[in-house]
CSV table of C-alpha atoms and ligand atoms in Angstrom, one decimal:
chain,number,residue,atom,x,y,z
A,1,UNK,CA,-99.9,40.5,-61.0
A,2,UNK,CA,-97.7,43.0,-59.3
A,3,UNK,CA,-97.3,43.2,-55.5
A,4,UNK,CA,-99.6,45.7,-53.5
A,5,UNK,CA,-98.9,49.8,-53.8
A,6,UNK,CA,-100.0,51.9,-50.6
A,7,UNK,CA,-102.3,54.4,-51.7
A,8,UNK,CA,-103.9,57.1,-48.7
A,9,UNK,CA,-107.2,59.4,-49.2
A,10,UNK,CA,-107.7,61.5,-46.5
A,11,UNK,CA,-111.2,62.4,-45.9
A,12,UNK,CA,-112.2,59.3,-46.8
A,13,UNK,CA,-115.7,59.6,-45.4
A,14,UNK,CA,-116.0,62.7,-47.5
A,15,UNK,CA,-118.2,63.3,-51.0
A,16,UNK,CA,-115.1,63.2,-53.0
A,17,UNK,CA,-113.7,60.6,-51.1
A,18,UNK,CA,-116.7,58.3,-52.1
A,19,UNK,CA,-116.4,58.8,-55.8
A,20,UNK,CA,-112.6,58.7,-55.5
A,21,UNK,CA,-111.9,55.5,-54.0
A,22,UNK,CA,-114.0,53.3,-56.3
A,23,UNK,CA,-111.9,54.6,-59.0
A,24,UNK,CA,-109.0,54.0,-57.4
A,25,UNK,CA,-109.4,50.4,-56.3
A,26,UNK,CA,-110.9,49.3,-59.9
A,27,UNK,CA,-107.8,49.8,-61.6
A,28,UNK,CA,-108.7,53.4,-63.6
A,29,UNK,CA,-105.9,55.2,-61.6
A,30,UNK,CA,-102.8,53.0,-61.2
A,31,UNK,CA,-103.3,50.8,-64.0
A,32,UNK,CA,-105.8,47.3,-64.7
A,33,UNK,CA,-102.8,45.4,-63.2
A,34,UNK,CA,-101.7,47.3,-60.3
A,35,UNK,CA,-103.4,45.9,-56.7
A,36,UNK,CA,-103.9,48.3,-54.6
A,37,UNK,CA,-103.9,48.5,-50.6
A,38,UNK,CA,-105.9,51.4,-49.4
A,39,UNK,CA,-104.9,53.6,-46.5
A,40,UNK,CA,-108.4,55.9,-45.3
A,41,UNK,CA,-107.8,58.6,-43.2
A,42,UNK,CA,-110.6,60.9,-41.5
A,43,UNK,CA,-111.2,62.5,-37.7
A,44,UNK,CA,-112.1,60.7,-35.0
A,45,UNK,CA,-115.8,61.1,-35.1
A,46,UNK,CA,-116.6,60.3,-38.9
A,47,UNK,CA,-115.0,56.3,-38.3
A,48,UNK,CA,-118.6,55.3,-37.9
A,49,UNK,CA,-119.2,56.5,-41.2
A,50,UNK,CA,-116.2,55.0,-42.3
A,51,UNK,CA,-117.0,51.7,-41.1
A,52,UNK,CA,-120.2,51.9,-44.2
A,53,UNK,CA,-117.3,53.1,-46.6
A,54,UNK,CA,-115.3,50.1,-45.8
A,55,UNK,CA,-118.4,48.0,-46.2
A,56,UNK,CA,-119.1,49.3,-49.3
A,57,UNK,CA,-115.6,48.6,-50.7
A,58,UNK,CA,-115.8,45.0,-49.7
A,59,UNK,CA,-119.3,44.6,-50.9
A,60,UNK,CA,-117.7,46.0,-55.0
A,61,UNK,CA,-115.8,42.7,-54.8
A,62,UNK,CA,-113.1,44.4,-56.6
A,63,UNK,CA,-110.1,42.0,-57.7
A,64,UNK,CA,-107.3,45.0,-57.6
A,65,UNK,CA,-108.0,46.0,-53.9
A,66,UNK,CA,-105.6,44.3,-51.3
A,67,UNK,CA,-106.6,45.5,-48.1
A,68,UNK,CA,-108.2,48.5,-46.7
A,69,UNK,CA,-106.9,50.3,-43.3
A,70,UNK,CA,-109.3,53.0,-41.8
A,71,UNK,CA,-108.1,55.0,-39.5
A,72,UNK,CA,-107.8,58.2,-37.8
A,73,UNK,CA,-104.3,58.5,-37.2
A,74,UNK,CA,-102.0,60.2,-39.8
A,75,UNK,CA,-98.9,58.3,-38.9
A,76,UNK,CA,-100.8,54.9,-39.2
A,77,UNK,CA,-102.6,55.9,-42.8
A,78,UNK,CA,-99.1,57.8,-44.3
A,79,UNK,CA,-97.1,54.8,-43.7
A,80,UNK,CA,-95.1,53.4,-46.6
A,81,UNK,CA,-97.4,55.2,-49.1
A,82,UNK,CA,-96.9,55.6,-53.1
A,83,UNK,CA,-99.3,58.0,-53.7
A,84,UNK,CA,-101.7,60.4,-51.4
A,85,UNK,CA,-104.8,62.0,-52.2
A,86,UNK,CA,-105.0,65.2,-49.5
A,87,UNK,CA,-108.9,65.7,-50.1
A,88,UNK,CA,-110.0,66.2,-46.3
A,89,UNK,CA,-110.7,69.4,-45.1
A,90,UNK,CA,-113.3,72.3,-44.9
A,91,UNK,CA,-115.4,72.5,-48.5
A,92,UNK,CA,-116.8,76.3,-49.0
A,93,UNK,CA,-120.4,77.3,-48.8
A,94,UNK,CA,-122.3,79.4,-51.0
A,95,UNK,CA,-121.1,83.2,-51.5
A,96,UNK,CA,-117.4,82.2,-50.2
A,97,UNK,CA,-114.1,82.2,-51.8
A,98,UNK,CA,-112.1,79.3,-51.7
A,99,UNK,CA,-109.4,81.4,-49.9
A,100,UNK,CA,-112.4,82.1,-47.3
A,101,UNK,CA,-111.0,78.1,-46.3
A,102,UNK,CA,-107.5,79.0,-45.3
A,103,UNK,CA,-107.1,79.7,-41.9
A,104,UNK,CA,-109.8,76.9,-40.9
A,105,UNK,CA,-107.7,73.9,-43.5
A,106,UNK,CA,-103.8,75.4,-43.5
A,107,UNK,CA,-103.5,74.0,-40.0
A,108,UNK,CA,-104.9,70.1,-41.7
A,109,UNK,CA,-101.6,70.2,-44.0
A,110,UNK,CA,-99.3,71.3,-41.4
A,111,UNK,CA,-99.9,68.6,-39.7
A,112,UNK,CA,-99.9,65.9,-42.4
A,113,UNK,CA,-96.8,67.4,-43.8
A,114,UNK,CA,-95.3,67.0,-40.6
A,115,UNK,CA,-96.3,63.0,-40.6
A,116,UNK,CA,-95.7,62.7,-44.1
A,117,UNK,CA,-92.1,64.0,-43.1
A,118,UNK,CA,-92.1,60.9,-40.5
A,119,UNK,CA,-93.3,58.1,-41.8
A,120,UNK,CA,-93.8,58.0,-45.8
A,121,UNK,CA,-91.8,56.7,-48.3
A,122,UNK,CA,-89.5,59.7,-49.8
A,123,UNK,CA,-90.7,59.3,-53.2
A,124,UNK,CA,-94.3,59.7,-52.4
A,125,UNK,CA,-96.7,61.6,-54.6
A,126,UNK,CA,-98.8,63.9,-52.9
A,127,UNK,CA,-102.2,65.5,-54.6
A,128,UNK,CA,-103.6,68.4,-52.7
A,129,UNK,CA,-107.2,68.3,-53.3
A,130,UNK,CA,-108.9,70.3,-50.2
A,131,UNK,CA,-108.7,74.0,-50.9
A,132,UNK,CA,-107.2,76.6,-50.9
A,133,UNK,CA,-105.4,73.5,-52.9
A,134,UNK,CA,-102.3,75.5,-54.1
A,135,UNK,CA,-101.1,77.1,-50.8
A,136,UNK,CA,-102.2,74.1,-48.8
A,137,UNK,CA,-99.9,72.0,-51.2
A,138,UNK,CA,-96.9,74.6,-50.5
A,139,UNK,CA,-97.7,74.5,-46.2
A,140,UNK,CA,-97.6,70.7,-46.5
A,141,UNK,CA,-94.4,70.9,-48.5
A,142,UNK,CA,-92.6,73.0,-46.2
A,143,UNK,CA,-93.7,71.2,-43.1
A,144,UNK,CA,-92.4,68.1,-44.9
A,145,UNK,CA,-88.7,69.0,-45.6
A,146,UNK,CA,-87.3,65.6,-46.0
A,147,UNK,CA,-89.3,65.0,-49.0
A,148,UNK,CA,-88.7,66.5,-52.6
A,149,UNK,CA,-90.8,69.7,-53.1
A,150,UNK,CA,-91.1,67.8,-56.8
A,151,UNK,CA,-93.2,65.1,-55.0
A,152,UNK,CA,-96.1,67.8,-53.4
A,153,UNK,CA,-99.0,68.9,-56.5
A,154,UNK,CA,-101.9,70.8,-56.2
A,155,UNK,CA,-105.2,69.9,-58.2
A,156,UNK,CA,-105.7,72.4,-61.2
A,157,UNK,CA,-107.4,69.8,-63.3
A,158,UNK,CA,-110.7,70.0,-62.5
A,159,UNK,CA,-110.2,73.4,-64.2
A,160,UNK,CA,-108.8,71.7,-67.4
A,161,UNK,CA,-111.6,69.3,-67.8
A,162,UNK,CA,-113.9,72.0,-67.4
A,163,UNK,CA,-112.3,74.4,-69.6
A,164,UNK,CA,-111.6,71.6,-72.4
A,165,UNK,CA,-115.3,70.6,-72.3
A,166,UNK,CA,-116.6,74.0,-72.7
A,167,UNK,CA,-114.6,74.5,-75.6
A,168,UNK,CA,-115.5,70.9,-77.3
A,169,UNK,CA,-119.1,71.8,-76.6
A,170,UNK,CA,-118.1,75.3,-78.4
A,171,UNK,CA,-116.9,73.8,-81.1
A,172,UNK,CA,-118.8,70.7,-81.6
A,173,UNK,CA,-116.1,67.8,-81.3
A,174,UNK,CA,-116.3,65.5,-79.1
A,175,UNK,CA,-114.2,66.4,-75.4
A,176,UNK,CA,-111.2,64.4,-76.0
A,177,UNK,CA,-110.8,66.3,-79.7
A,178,UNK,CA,-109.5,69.6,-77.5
A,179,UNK,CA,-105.8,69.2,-76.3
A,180,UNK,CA,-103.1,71.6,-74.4
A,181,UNK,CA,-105.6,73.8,-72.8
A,182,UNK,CA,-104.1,75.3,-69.7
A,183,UNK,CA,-105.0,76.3,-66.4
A,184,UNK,CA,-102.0,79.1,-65.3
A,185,UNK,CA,-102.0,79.7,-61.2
A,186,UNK,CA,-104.2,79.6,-58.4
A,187,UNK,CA,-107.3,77.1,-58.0
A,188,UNK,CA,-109.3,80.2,-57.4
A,189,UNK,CA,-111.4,82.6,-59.0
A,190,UNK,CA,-108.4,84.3,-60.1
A,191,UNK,CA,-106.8,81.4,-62.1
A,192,UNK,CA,-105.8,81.7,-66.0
A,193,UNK,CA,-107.9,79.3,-68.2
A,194,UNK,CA,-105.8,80.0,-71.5
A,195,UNK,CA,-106.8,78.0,-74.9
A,196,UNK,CA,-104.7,80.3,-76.6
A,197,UNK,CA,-102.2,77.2,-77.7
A,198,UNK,CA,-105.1,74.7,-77.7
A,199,UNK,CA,-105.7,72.5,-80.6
A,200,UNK,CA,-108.8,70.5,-81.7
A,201,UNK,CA,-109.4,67.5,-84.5
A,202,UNK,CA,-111.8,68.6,-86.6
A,203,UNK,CA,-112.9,65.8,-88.9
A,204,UNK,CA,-109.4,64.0,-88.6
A,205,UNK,CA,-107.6,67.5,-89.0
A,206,UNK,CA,-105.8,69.3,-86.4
A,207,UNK,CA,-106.2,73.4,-85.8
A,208,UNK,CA,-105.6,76.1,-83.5
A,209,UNK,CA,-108.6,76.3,-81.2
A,210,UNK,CA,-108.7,80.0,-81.5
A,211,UNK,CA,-108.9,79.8,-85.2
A,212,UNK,CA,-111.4,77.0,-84.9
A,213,UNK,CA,-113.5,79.3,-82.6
A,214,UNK,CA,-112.5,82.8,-84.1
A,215,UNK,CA,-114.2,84.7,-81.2
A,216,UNK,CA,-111.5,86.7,-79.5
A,217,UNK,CA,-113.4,88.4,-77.1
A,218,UNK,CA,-115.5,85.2,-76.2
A,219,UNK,CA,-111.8,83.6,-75.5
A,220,UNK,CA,-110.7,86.3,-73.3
A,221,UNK,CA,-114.2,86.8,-71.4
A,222,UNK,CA,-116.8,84.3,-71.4
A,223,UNK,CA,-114.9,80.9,-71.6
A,224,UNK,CA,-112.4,82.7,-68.5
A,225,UNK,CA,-115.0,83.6,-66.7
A,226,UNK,CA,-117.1,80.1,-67.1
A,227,UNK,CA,-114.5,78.3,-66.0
A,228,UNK,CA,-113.2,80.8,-63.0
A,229,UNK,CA,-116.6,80.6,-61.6
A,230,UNK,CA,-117.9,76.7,-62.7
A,231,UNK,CA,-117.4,75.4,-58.9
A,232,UNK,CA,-119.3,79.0,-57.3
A,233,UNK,CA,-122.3,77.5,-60.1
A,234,UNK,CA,-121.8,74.2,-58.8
A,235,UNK,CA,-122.4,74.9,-55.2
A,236,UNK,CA,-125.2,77.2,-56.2
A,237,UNK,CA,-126.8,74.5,-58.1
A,238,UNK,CA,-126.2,71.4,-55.7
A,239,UNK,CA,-126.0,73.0,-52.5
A,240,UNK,CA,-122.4,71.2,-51.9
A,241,UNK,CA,-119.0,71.6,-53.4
A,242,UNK,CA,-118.7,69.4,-57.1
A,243,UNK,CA,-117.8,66.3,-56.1
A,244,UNK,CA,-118.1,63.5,-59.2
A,245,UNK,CA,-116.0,65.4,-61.2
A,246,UNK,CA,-113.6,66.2,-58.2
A,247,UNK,CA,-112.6,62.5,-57.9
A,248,UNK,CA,-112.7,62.2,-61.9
A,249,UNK,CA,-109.8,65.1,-61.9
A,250,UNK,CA,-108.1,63.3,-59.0
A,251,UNK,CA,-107.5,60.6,-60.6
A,252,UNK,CA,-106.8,61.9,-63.8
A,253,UNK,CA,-104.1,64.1,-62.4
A,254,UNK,CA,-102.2,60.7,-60.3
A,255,UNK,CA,-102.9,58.5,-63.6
A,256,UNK,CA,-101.0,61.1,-65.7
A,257,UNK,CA,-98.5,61.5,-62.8
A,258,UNK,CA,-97.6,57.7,-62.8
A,259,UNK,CA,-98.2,56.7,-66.3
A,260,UNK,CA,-97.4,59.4,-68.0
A,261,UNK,CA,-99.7,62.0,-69.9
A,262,UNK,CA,-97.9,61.1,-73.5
A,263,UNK,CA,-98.1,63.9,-75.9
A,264,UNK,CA,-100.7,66.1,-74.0
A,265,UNK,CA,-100.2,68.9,-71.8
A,266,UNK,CA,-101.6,68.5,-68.6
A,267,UNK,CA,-102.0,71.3,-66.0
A,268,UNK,CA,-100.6,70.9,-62.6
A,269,UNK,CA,-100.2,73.3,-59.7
A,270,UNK,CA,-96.2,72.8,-58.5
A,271,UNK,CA,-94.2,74.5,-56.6
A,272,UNK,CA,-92.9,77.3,-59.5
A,273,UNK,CA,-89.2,77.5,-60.2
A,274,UNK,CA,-90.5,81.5,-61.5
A,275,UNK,CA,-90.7,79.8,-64.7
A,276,UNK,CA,-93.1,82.5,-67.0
A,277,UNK,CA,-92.3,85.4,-64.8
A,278,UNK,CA,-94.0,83.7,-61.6
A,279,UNK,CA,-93.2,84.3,-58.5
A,280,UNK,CA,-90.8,81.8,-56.9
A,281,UNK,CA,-91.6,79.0,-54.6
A,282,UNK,CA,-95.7,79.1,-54.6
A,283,UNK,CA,-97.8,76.4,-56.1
A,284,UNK,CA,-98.5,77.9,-59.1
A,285,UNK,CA,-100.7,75.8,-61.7
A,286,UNK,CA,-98.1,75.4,-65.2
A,287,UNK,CA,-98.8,73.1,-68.1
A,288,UNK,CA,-96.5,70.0,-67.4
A,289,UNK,CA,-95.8,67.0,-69.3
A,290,UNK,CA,-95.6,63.4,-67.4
A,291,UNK,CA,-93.5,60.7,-67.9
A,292,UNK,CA,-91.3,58.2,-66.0
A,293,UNK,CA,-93.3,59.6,-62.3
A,294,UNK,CA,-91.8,62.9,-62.8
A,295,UNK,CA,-93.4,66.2,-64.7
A,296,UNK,CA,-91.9,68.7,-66.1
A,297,UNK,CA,-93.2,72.8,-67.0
A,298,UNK,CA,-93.8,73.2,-71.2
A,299,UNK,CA,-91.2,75.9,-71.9
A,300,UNK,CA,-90.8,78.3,-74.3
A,301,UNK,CA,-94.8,79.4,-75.1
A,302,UNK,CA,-95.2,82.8,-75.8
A,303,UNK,CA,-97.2,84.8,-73.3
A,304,UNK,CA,-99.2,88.0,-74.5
A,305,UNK,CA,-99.8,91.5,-72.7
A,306,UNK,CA,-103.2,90.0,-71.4
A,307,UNK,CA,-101.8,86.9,-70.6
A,308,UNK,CA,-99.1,88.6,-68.4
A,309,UNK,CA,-101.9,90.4,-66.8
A,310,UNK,CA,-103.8,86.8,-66.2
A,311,UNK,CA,-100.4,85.4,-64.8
A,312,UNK,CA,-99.2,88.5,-62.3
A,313,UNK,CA,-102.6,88.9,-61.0
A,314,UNK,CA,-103.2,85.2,-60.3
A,315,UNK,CA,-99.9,85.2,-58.9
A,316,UNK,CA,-100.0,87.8,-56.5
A,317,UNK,CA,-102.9,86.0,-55.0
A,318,UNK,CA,-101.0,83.2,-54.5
A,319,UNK,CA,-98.2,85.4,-52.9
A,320,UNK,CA,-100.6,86.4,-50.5
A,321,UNK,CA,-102.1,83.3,-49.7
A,322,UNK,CA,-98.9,82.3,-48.6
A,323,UNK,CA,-98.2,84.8,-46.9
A,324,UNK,CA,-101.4,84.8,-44.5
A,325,UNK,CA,-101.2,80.5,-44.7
A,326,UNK,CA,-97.5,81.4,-43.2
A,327,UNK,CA,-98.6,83.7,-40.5
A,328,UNK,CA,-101.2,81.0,-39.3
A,329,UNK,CA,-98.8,77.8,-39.1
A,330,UNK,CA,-97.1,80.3,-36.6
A,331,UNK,CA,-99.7,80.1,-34.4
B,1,LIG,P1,-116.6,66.8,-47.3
B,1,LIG,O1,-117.0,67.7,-46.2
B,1,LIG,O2,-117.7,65.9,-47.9
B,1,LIG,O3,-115.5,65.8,-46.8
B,1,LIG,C1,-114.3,66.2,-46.2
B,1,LIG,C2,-113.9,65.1,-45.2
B,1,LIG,O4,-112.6,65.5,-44.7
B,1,LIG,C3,-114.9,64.9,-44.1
B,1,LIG,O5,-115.2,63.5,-43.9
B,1,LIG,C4,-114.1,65.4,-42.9
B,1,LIG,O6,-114.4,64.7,-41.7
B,1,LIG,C5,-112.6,65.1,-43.3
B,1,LIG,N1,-111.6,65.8,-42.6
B,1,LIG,C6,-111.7,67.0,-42.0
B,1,LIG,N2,-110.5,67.3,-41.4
B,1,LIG,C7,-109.7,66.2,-41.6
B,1,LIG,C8,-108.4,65.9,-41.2
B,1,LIG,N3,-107.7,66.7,-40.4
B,1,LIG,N4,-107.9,64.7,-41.6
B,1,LIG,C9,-108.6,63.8,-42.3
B,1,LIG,N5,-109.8,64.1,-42.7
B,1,LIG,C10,-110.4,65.3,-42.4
B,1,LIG,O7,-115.8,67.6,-48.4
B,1,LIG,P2,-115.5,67.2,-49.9
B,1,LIG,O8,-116.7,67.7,-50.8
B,1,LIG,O9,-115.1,65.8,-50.0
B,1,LIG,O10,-114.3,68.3,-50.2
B,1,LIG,C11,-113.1,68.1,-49.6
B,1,LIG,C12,-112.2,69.3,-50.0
B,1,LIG,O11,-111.9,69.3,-51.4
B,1,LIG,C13,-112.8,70.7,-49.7
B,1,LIG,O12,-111.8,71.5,-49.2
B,1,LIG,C14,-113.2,71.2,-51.1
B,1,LIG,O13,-113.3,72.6,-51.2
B,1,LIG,C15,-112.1,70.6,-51.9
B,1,LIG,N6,-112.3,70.5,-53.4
B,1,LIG,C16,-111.2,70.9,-54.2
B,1,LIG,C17,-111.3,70.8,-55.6
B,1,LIG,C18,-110.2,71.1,-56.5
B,1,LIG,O14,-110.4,71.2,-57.7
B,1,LIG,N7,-109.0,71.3,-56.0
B,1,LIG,C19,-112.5,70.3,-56.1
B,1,LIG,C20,-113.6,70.0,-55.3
B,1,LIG,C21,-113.4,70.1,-53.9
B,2,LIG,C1,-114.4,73.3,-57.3
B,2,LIG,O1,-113.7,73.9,-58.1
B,2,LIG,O2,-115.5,72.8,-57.7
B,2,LIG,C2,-114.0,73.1,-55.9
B,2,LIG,O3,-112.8,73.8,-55.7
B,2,LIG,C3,-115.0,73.4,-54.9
B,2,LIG,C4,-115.2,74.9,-54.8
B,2,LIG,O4,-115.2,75.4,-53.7
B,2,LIG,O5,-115.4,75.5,-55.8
């Protein structure tokens, strides 16, 4: 068995949180032989509620979990970590946008950048969960200079499990039949579901999802739109943000990140390199591939006219986010 990784999830007393962290300690993240030592950060008034997460975990009698350290300072719980899950902050309500968030959650990654800067490991892997994810990701990057801007991600892929599944469902294969879907941009209502170089197994054969579906206009509308406005449905449905399928994406995004995501694209908000035309130095959701803990952008797809469209627009919002996220750390 190999010695004990660091792991952190902040809001750890959180919904997500309590789907997250069972997956984490049972081995579906980091791998079935990897032990884990868990690092839970929330405020100061939720460590009673905590205290029954912490129960819980002990009562799963889970062979990969080391140790568990709750706390409610961020220099304690970002000490020596490998990975960290940045899920606490502010989820919206009903009738908000996710950029309704930022002025109440950009100060949350300020200040975690700042004790990421101090006191974790260099090559630490930081997901940005708690929204607005992408320009959250990019104020905890800054505030964090000693640590590659590689190392700070933003979580798109929520949006690519829910885009791949409406499109399995569409055709009739089962979910894991769909591959290299993509999620271009912001984590917003504004982002780019694309399946426009998707391809799907159909009875052992593989085929361009757009052929396979042969609906342009359901492609450029309906499927968008379904998957721009599945967490809005979500909340309007459950009364809280999604939360099971949150976690799910969380740790689909740090398996991929660690492991590797083989031959499938996988989207990822990073900070963009202008890559596609985008602007520079936002987290702007590309399609990556994984391997060896690093990721790098798929090159070299060809964008269309409404594609551009999808990609300026979604990237001006992101501009502006980080604009207003900017003038708020001032403060
Ligand atoms: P929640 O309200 O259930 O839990 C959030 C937790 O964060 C609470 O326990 C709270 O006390 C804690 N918290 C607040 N400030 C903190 C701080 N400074 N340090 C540490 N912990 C802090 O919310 P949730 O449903 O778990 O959602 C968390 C965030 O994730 C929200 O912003 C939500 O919008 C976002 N989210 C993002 C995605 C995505 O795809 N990127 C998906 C779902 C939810
Ligand atoms: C989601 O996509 O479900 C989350 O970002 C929560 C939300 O506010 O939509």
């Amino acid at each position: 068995m190999a010695e004990p990784i660091r792991v952190v999830v902040t809001g750890a007393a959180g919904q997500i949180a309590y789907s997250l962290l069972y997956q984490i300690a049972s081995g579906a993240v980091f791998g079935p032989n990897q032990p884990v030592y868990l690092h839970l950060l929330d405020i100061a008034p939720m460590m009673g509620v905590l205290e029954g997460v912490v129960m819980e975990l002990a009562d799963c009698a889970l062979p990969l979990l080391a140790g568990v350290l709750p706390t409610a300072k961020p220099e304690e719980a970002f000490k020596d970590v490998v990975a960290a899950f940045l899920v606490g902050a502010m989820p919206r309500k009903e009738g908000m946008e996710r950029k309704d968030l930022l002025a109440a959650n950009v100060r949350i990654f300020k200040e975690q950048g700042q004790a990421l800067d101090k006191v974790a490991r260099k090559d630490v892997k930081v997901l940005v969960v708690g929204n607005p994810a992408n320009t959250n990701a990019l104020i905890c990057s800054k505030y964090a200079p000693s640590i590659p801007k590689e190392n700070f991600t933003a979580m798109t892929r929520l949006d690519q499990n829910r885009a791949q599944s409406q499109l399995a469902a569409k055709i009739g294969v089962p979910v894991q039949n769909v591959k290299n879907v993509i999620i271009w941009g912001n984590h917003s209502s504004t982002q780019f579901p694309d399946a426009s170089n998707a391809v799907v197994n159909v009875g052992g054969a593989e085929k361009p999802v757009p052929a396979a579906i042969n609906d342009d206009a359901y492609l450029k509308s309906a499927f968008v739109t379904t998957v721009q406005k599945r967490g809005a449905a979500v909340i309007a449905a459950r009364k809280m943000s999604s939360a099971l399928s949150a976690a799910k994406a969380a740790s689909d995004h740090m398996r991929d990140w660690f492991l590797g995501s083989g031959d499938r694209w996988v989207s990822m908000g990073v900070v963009s390199d202008g890559s596609y035309g985008t602007p520079r130095d936002v987290v702007f959701s590309f399609p990556v591939t994984t391997a060896n803990g690093k990721w790098k952008i798929v090159q070299g797809l060809t964008i269309s006219d409404f594609a551009r469209q999808m990609l300026d627009n979604t990237g001006k919002e992101l501009s502006e986010e980080k604009q207003e996220a900017l003038d708020v750390c001032k403060d």
